[in-house]
Amino acid sequence: MSVDEQTKRRDPADEKPSRHSTIMRGVVTPALGIIAIAFIVLGVLNATIWQPTRRIIATATTNSQYVVTDPGVLQVVDSKVRIRVAATNNDARVCLALGSPQDVTGWLGDAGYTRLTGLSSWTELSHRRSASNGKTMDNAVGFSDSDLWSQVVCGEGKAALTTSQGTSGKVLLIDADAGSSQGTDSSSDDATTDLKESQATISMDWTRENLPNYAMPFYFVGGLLIVAAILAASVFAIDPMRRRKKLDESKLKKIEETEMSVMEAFAGAMRPLAGEIRSSFKRNPDSRRRHAHGGASRRSRRSNRTVSAAQQSEEPQVPSTPRVIDVGSKNLVAVQQGSADAMHTSAEGHTHANHVTKVSSTLSNTHSASDSAEETAVISPEELQSYFARFTAETTGSIKKLDDDNGSSKQTVDPAKDDQEAADASDVSDISDTTVEAPQHPYEDIEDPAKEQSTTENGGE
Amino acid sequence: MRKHIGKMAACILAIGLCTSMAACEGQVPQVSAPTSSASASPDLTQAQEKRIRLRILDALEKANKAKDPKGIDEYVGGPQLQIRTSELNIAKASGDLDNKTTIPRQITQTVIPTDSGWPRSIFTITTTTADQQSKRLLVMTQDVAGTNYKLWGVARLFQGAQLPKFAVPTIGSEMGDSSDTGLVFTPESAVSHYADILQNGTSSKYSSDFTSDYFQQDLSKLEQTVQQGMEANNGTQKQTFTAVPGAIKIMRSSDGGDLVVAQIDSVWTRTAGEGRESLPASDDEKALFGNTKATSTIKVTYVNVVAMYVPPAGSGAKVSAVGAERQAIKVEAL
């Protein structure tokens, strides 16, 4: 695994959000959220102002003396019902009785009657005339005095009856003119007048105890949409390729560092914001100048938090508090390489710096500018020690060689020029803070720009 | 312009969606077909039974106070009408109403029929009376739908009599028929056989099929006493018992037997010898006989109501009378 890949995985916040992630988080999630809210609002409306009517009143107008409900009509909406009957003739004696269907049939005998068969709508009772053979009834007792009824109510012109519990299986018999001669069939030809007088308006009044719950489906769908929105903003927003790759890696368990804790993810998400705030406080002329580099400004801004080799080479020039370098977390090789580069640049002049600039721009184009020296420190202590030993030996050897040649060292004899060179190196680092990452082998000097470019491009891949 | 049309379409779509998602009353409920259990429900509730019973008892109470049977036919029918009329006439003549006419208003059990047709009968068992008389078995019958229930028969239950078990009133029991089979005897036959036992005593060929009861024993004692008196006067006496056809009410019990309440008429003819007059043998007969001129022969007609349990065939049990009522209704001098 290359250093670039490692760095990428270590700091996902530095990556530009993919198009997939942008669509999922910017379009799908808000859309799902809005629909979810709409469904919940509809659910609340269905549970409140759009709630079904609790009270149902259905009416019918009949033209016969006797009206009978079919079994089950009284309980069609709710077990408890209040029946009101108002006769057209206010002097008529109206009676209502509850009885078993066979008792009512036995009472009516062959007399004609109207059947209430159910609800034709929420406000109307359906009814039908039964066939009659025109025979008269010969009941010995009056309607209200019969033992057949479990409940009976009579009144002048109108009457009302409320069914009690346990009336299932009972039917209602209405006598719209109980005071008249019993058994008069109002449907017979000679009883047309009676038929008109027996006209009655019947209303049944139910109060529903259990209303249909139309709100729950909306709540349910709204909840599902919320869950979908959360998933769209989290799991489904991850690039599918990366998600699969992550899964593979987790299976193989080759790199434990790729696992990112919640805190790390949060820190990564907050890092750009923190960097923005920090940069607003620590902005100096150099950084402003850095921002002037057009297309590289975003990358430069993002990489402010990284410590470039050039900046580190600058820092010793400014007296400050002692710095403690954690060799475990710092890529000292890169730091030293930066110092070496600076020295080398001072030795070779601006020409080399131009090379570096060119390389850095190449690196920027390959999106590796965000890589930091801090995060490429994956070198074992043994390697570090051997490097130090070799570096010391080489440095000592070069100084010795210079002394031997009696030449004046550019790095040591001309402090003014040294400053100038350091400033140049700083400029180099300004152009690209991440050029130090490009040489993956710190032992190699950057001499061939073409070679450098190919190396960084490989790393970028 | 196209943008404007798009906005309009979006608005219409939104309004349409809101309207469609707005709550409605739901589908209009349809009447479900009645279940088969509805047809097997009891004909009456316990409250209805109580209302019917108290209505009848109130009417009887009113007649008892007036000692006048007038108007009781609206509330009383069958053999009980004859019995109660006689009792009230006797009370009117003697001034005292027999204590046995008391019917408690409280009940211990009621058996409500489930039959859809008519006639229908309710069997109700009262508590003991205030003076510790035995419980009464009331049979109330509705002949047709256009009439009300009437007290058809009353039988005073024998002490220690074991009645069969019946379904609770909320379930109801099925009424039996006089020709029910699967029993030791058909109800009609059982009544006829019992009448034969009452007439012939232990010499009846059916006596072994019936358990002995207080009613048989009392009648036998009374007959023996009268026989002794008549023999002393060289007179004769004969009592005949006849089951009245159709005067029978049956309720099927839970164990498959039938509780049968039936009317058995009896005629007791006594002829005095040696030119003597036959006189009434009891206060009731005297009251009924009144000032009629006595002759050598007196004929007393009795109405007997007998309640008996006819067990199912194969049970090994005998037919047992559980209660009875007997009342002289007419006394004639021949």
Short mmCIF file of C-alpha atoms in Angstrom, two decimals, chain A residues 10-223:
data_model
loop_
_atom_site.label_atom_id
_atom_site.label_comp_id
_atom_site.label_asym_id
_atom_site.label_seq_id
_atom_site.Cartn_x
_atom_site.Cartn_y
_atom_site.Cartn_z
CA ARG A 10 -6.50 8.11 7.48
CA ASP A 11 -8.13 11.40 6.74
CA PRO A 12 -11.37 10.97 4.86
CA ALA A 13 -12.46 14.49 5.70
CA ASP A 14 -9.81 15.75 3.36
CA GLU A 15 -11.42 14.01 0.42
CA LYS A 16 -13.84 15.78 -1.77
CA PRO A 17 -17.39 14.29 -1.35
CA SER A 18 -18.27 12.04 -4.21
CA ARG A 19 -21.17 12.76 -6.52
CA HIS A 20 -23.04 9.79 -5.12
CA SER A 21 -22.64 11.08 -1.59
CA THR A 22 -23.69 14.56 -2.63
CA ILE A 23 -26.86 13.31 -4.26
CA MET A 24 -27.76 11.06 -1.37
CA ARG A 25 -27.17 13.69 1.28
CA GLY A 26 -28.21 16.72 -0.68
CA VAL A 27 -31.22 15.46 -2.59
CA VAL A 28 -32.49 12.08 -1.45
CA THR A 29 -32.28 12.67 2.29
CA PRO A 30 -34.10 16.04 2.28
CA ALA A 31 -36.72 14.64 -0.10
CA LEU A 32 -37.36 11.65 2.11
CA GLY A 33 -37.45 13.88 5.16
CA ILE A 34 -39.99 16.19 3.62
CA ILE A 35 -42.21 13.29 2.58
CA ALA A 36 -41.89 11.77 6.06
CA ILE A 37 -42.95 15.02 7.67
CA ALA A 38 -45.85 15.27 5.24
CA PHE A 39 -47.02 11.79 6.16
CA ILE A 40 -46.75 12.48 9.87
CA VAL A 41 -48.70 15.70 9.44
CA LEU A 42 -51.36 13.81 7.51
CA GLY A 43 -51.46 11.25 10.30
CA VAL A 44 -51.96 13.94 12.90
CA LEU A 45 -54.70 15.49 10.79
CA ASN A 46 -56.39 12.13 10.42
CA ALA A 47 -56.22 11.65 14.16
CA THR A 48 -57.66 15.08 14.91
CA ILE A 49 -59.64 17.28 12.58
CA TRP A 50 -60.07 14.66 9.88
CA GLN A 51 -61.08 11.96 12.36
CA PRO A 52 -64.14 9.96 11.25
CA THR A 53 -67.43 11.07 12.74
CA ARG A 54 -68.09 9.31 15.99
CA ARG A 55 -71.84 9.76 15.82
CA ILE A 56 -73.78 8.18 12.99
CA ILE A 57 -77.42 9.06 12.42
CA ALA A 58 -79.28 7.29 9.64
CA THR A 59 -82.93 7.92 8.81
CA ALA A 60 -85.71 6.43 6.74
CA THR A 61 -89.32 7.32 6.02
CA THR A 62 -91.77 4.43 5.84
CA ASN A 63 -95.38 4.15 4.82
CA SER A 64 -96.64 1.14 6.75
CA GLN A 65 -97.94 0.61 10.24
CA TYR A 66 -95.36 -2.04 11.06
CA VAL A 67 -91.66 -1.68 10.47
CA VAL A 68 -89.22 -4.46 11.30
CA THR A 69 -85.46 -4.41 11.25
CA ASP A 70 -83.57 -7.31 9.80
CA PRO A 71 -81.38 -9.24 12.24
CA GLY A 72 -78.10 -7.39 12.71
CA VAL A 73 -79.31 -3.97 11.56
CA LEU A 74 -79.44 -2.58 15.08
CA GLN A 75 -75.82 -3.58 15.66
CA VAL A 76 -74.55 -2.68 12.20
CA VAL A 77 -72.53 0.31 13.44
CA ASP A 78 -72.27 -0.22 17.17
CA SER A 79 -73.81 -2.45 19.80
CA LYS A 80 -75.73 0.40 21.35
CA VAL A 81 -78.26 2.39 19.35
CA ARG A 82 -80.99 4.89 20.04
CA ILE A 83 -84.03 4.66 17.80
CA ARG A 84 -86.41 7.56 17.34
CA VAL A 85 -89.71 7.27 15.56
CA ALA A 86 -91.90 10.22 14.72
CA ALA A 87 -95.28 9.60 13.13
CA THR A 88 -96.77 12.04 10.69
CA ASN A 89 -99.97 11.93 12.69
CA ASN A 90 -99.15 13.47 16.04
CA ASP A 91 -102.11 11.73 17.67
CA ALA A 92 -100.99 8.29 16.65
CA ARG A 93 -99.71 6.02 19.36
CA VAL A 94 -96.20 4.96 18.37
CA CYS A 95 -94.66 1.87 19.92
CA LEU A 96 -91.21 0.36 19.61
CA ALA A 97 -90.32 -3.09 20.84
CA LEU A 98 -87.28 -5.35 20.85
CA GLY A 99 -87.83 -9.04 20.40
CA SER A 100 -86.44 -12.11 18.81
CA PRO A 101 -87.02 -12.46 15.06
CA GLN A 102 -89.32 -15.44 15.52
CA ASP A 103 -91.39 -13.59 18.11
CA VAL A 104 -91.80 -10.61 15.82
CA THR A 105 -92.73 -12.86 12.95
CA GLY A 106 -95.20 -14.64 15.18
CA TRP A 107 -96.69 -11.37 16.30
CA LEU A 108 -97.06 -9.98 12.79
CA GLY A 109 -98.55 -13.14 11.38
CA ASP A 110 -99.67 -12.40 7.85
CA ALA A 111 -99.81 -8.65 8.19
CA GLY A 112 -97.73 -6.54 5.85
CA TYR A 113 -94.75 -4.61 7.09
CA THR A 114 -91.65 -2.74 5.99
CA ARG A 115 -88.23 -4.21 6.47
CA LEU A 116 -85.28 -2.06 7.39
CA THR A 117 -82.49 -3.94 5.69
CA GLY A 118 -79.44 -1.90 6.62
CA LEU A 119 -77.58 1.25 5.66
CA SER A 120 -77.69 2.49 2.11
CA SER A 121 -75.31 5.28 3.13
CA TRP A 122 -73.99 6.73 6.34
CA THR A 123 -77.13 8.83 6.64
CA GLU A 124 -79.83 6.66 5.11
CA LEU A 125 -81.47 3.43 6.10
CA SER A 126 -82.41 1.08 3.32
CA HIS A 127 -85.92 -0.42 3.52
CA ARG A 128 -88.17 -2.71 1.57
CA ARG A 129 -91.86 -3.59 1.66
CA SER A 130 -92.68 -7.20 2.42
CA ALA A 131 -95.36 -9.09 0.56
CA SER A 132 -98.68 -9.20 2.34
CA ASN A 133 -101.72 -11.39 1.82
CA GLY A 134 -103.98 -8.75 3.30
CA LYS A 135 -105.03 -10.81 6.27
CA THR A 136 -105.65 -9.14 9.55
CA MET A 137 -104.05 -9.89 12.85
CA ASP A 138 -106.01 -11.38 15.70
CA ASN A 139 -103.71 -10.76 18.63
CA ALA A 140 -105.49 -10.96 21.91
CA VAL A 141 -103.26 -8.54 23.71
CA GLY A 142 -102.14 -5.06 22.90
CA PHE A 143 -98.73 -4.28 21.44
CA SER A 144 -97.29 -2.79 24.56
CA ASP A 145 -98.76 -5.52 26.81
CA SER A 146 -97.25 -8.47 25.00
CA ASP A 147 -94.84 -10.73 26.84
CA LEU A 148 -92.80 -11.15 23.70
CA TRP A 149 -90.77 -8.00 24.00
CA SER A 150 -87.67 -7.61 26.04
CA GLN A 151 -88.03 -3.83 25.75
CA VAL A 152 -91.04 -1.84 24.72
CA VAL A 153 -91.67 1.90 24.63
CA CYS A 154 -94.77 3.76 23.51
CA GLY A 155 -95.55 7.40 23.03
CA GLU A 156 -97.99 9.80 21.46
CA GLY A 157 -96.80 10.86 18.04
CA LYS A 158 -93.22 9.87 18.71
CA ALA A 159 -91.19 7.51 20.79
CA ALA A 160 -87.57 6.65 21.38
CA LEU A 161 -85.84 3.54 22.59
CA THR A 162 -82.23 2.90 23.49
CA THR A 163 -81.01 -0.62 23.26
CA SER A 164 -79.11 -2.01 26.19
CA GLN A 165 -76.32 -4.53 26.30
CA GLY A 166 -77.10 -8.08 25.32
CA THR A 167 -79.57 -7.22 22.59
CA SER A 168 -77.62 -8.94 19.88
CA GLY A 169 -79.92 -11.19 17.92
CA LYS A 170 -82.90 -9.01 18.70
CA VAL A 171 -84.83 -7.08 16.12
CA LEU A 172 -86.90 -3.96 16.37
CA LEU A 173 -90.61 -3.86 15.68
CA ILE A 174 -92.24 -0.49 15.23
CA ASP A 175 -95.95 0.03 15.35
CA ALA A 176 -96.50 3.48 13.93
CA ASP A 177 -100.16 3.43 14.84
CA ALA A 178 -100.63 1.11 17.78
CA GLY A 179 -103.92 2.75 18.70
CA SER A 180 -105.62 1.79 15.47
CA SER A 181 -107.41 -1.48 14.90
CA GLN A 182 -104.77 -4.13 14.95
CA GLY A 183 -103.85 -5.89 11.83
CA THR A 184 -104.96 -3.22 9.42
CA ASP A 185 -102.76 -3.68 6.45
CA SER A 186 -101.91 -0.27 5.14
CA SER A 187 -100.95 -1.68 1.79
CA SER A 188 -104.48 -2.81 0.99
CA ASP A 189 -106.46 -0.74 -1.46
CA ASP A 190 -109.10 0.34 0.96
CA ALA A 191 -106.56 1.50 3.49
CA THR A 192 -104.84 4.20 1.48
CA THR A 193 -105.77 6.80 4.04
CA ASP A 194 -104.36 4.62 6.80
CA LEU A 195 -101.20 4.23 4.81
CA LYS A 196 -100.66 7.97 4.74
CA GLU A 197 -101.48 8.29 8.39
CA SER A 198 -99.04 5.55 9.27
CA GLN A 199 -96.16 7.37 7.68
CA ALA A 200 -93.28 7.64 10.09
CA THR A 201 -89.73 8.86 10.13
CA ILE A 202 -87.29 6.48 11.73
CA SER A 203 -83.82 7.48 12.79
CA MET A 204 -81.12 5.34 14.30
CA ASP A 205 -78.41 7.04 16.29
CA TRP A 206 -75.16 5.22 16.95
CA THR A 207 -72.14 6.49 18.80
CA ARG A 208 -69.14 4.58 17.62
CA GLU A 209 -66.86 3.48 20.42
CA ASN A 210 -64.18 2.16 18.11
CA LEU A 211 -63.38 4.51 15.29
CA PRO A 212 -61.31 3.34 12.36
CA ASN A 213 -57.73 4.48 12.84
CA TYR A 214 -56.64 6.09 9.62
CA ALA A 215 -53.73 7.89 11.26
CA MET A 216 -51.66 4.82 12.05
CA PRO A 217 -50.76 3.95 8.44
CA PHE A 218 -49.50 7.49 7.95
CA TYR A 219 -47.45 7.31 11.12
CA PHE A 220 -46.05 4.00 10.03
CA VAL A 221 -45.08 5.18 6.57
CA GLY A 222 -43.68 8.40 8.04
CA GLY A 223 -41.52 6.37 10.41
#
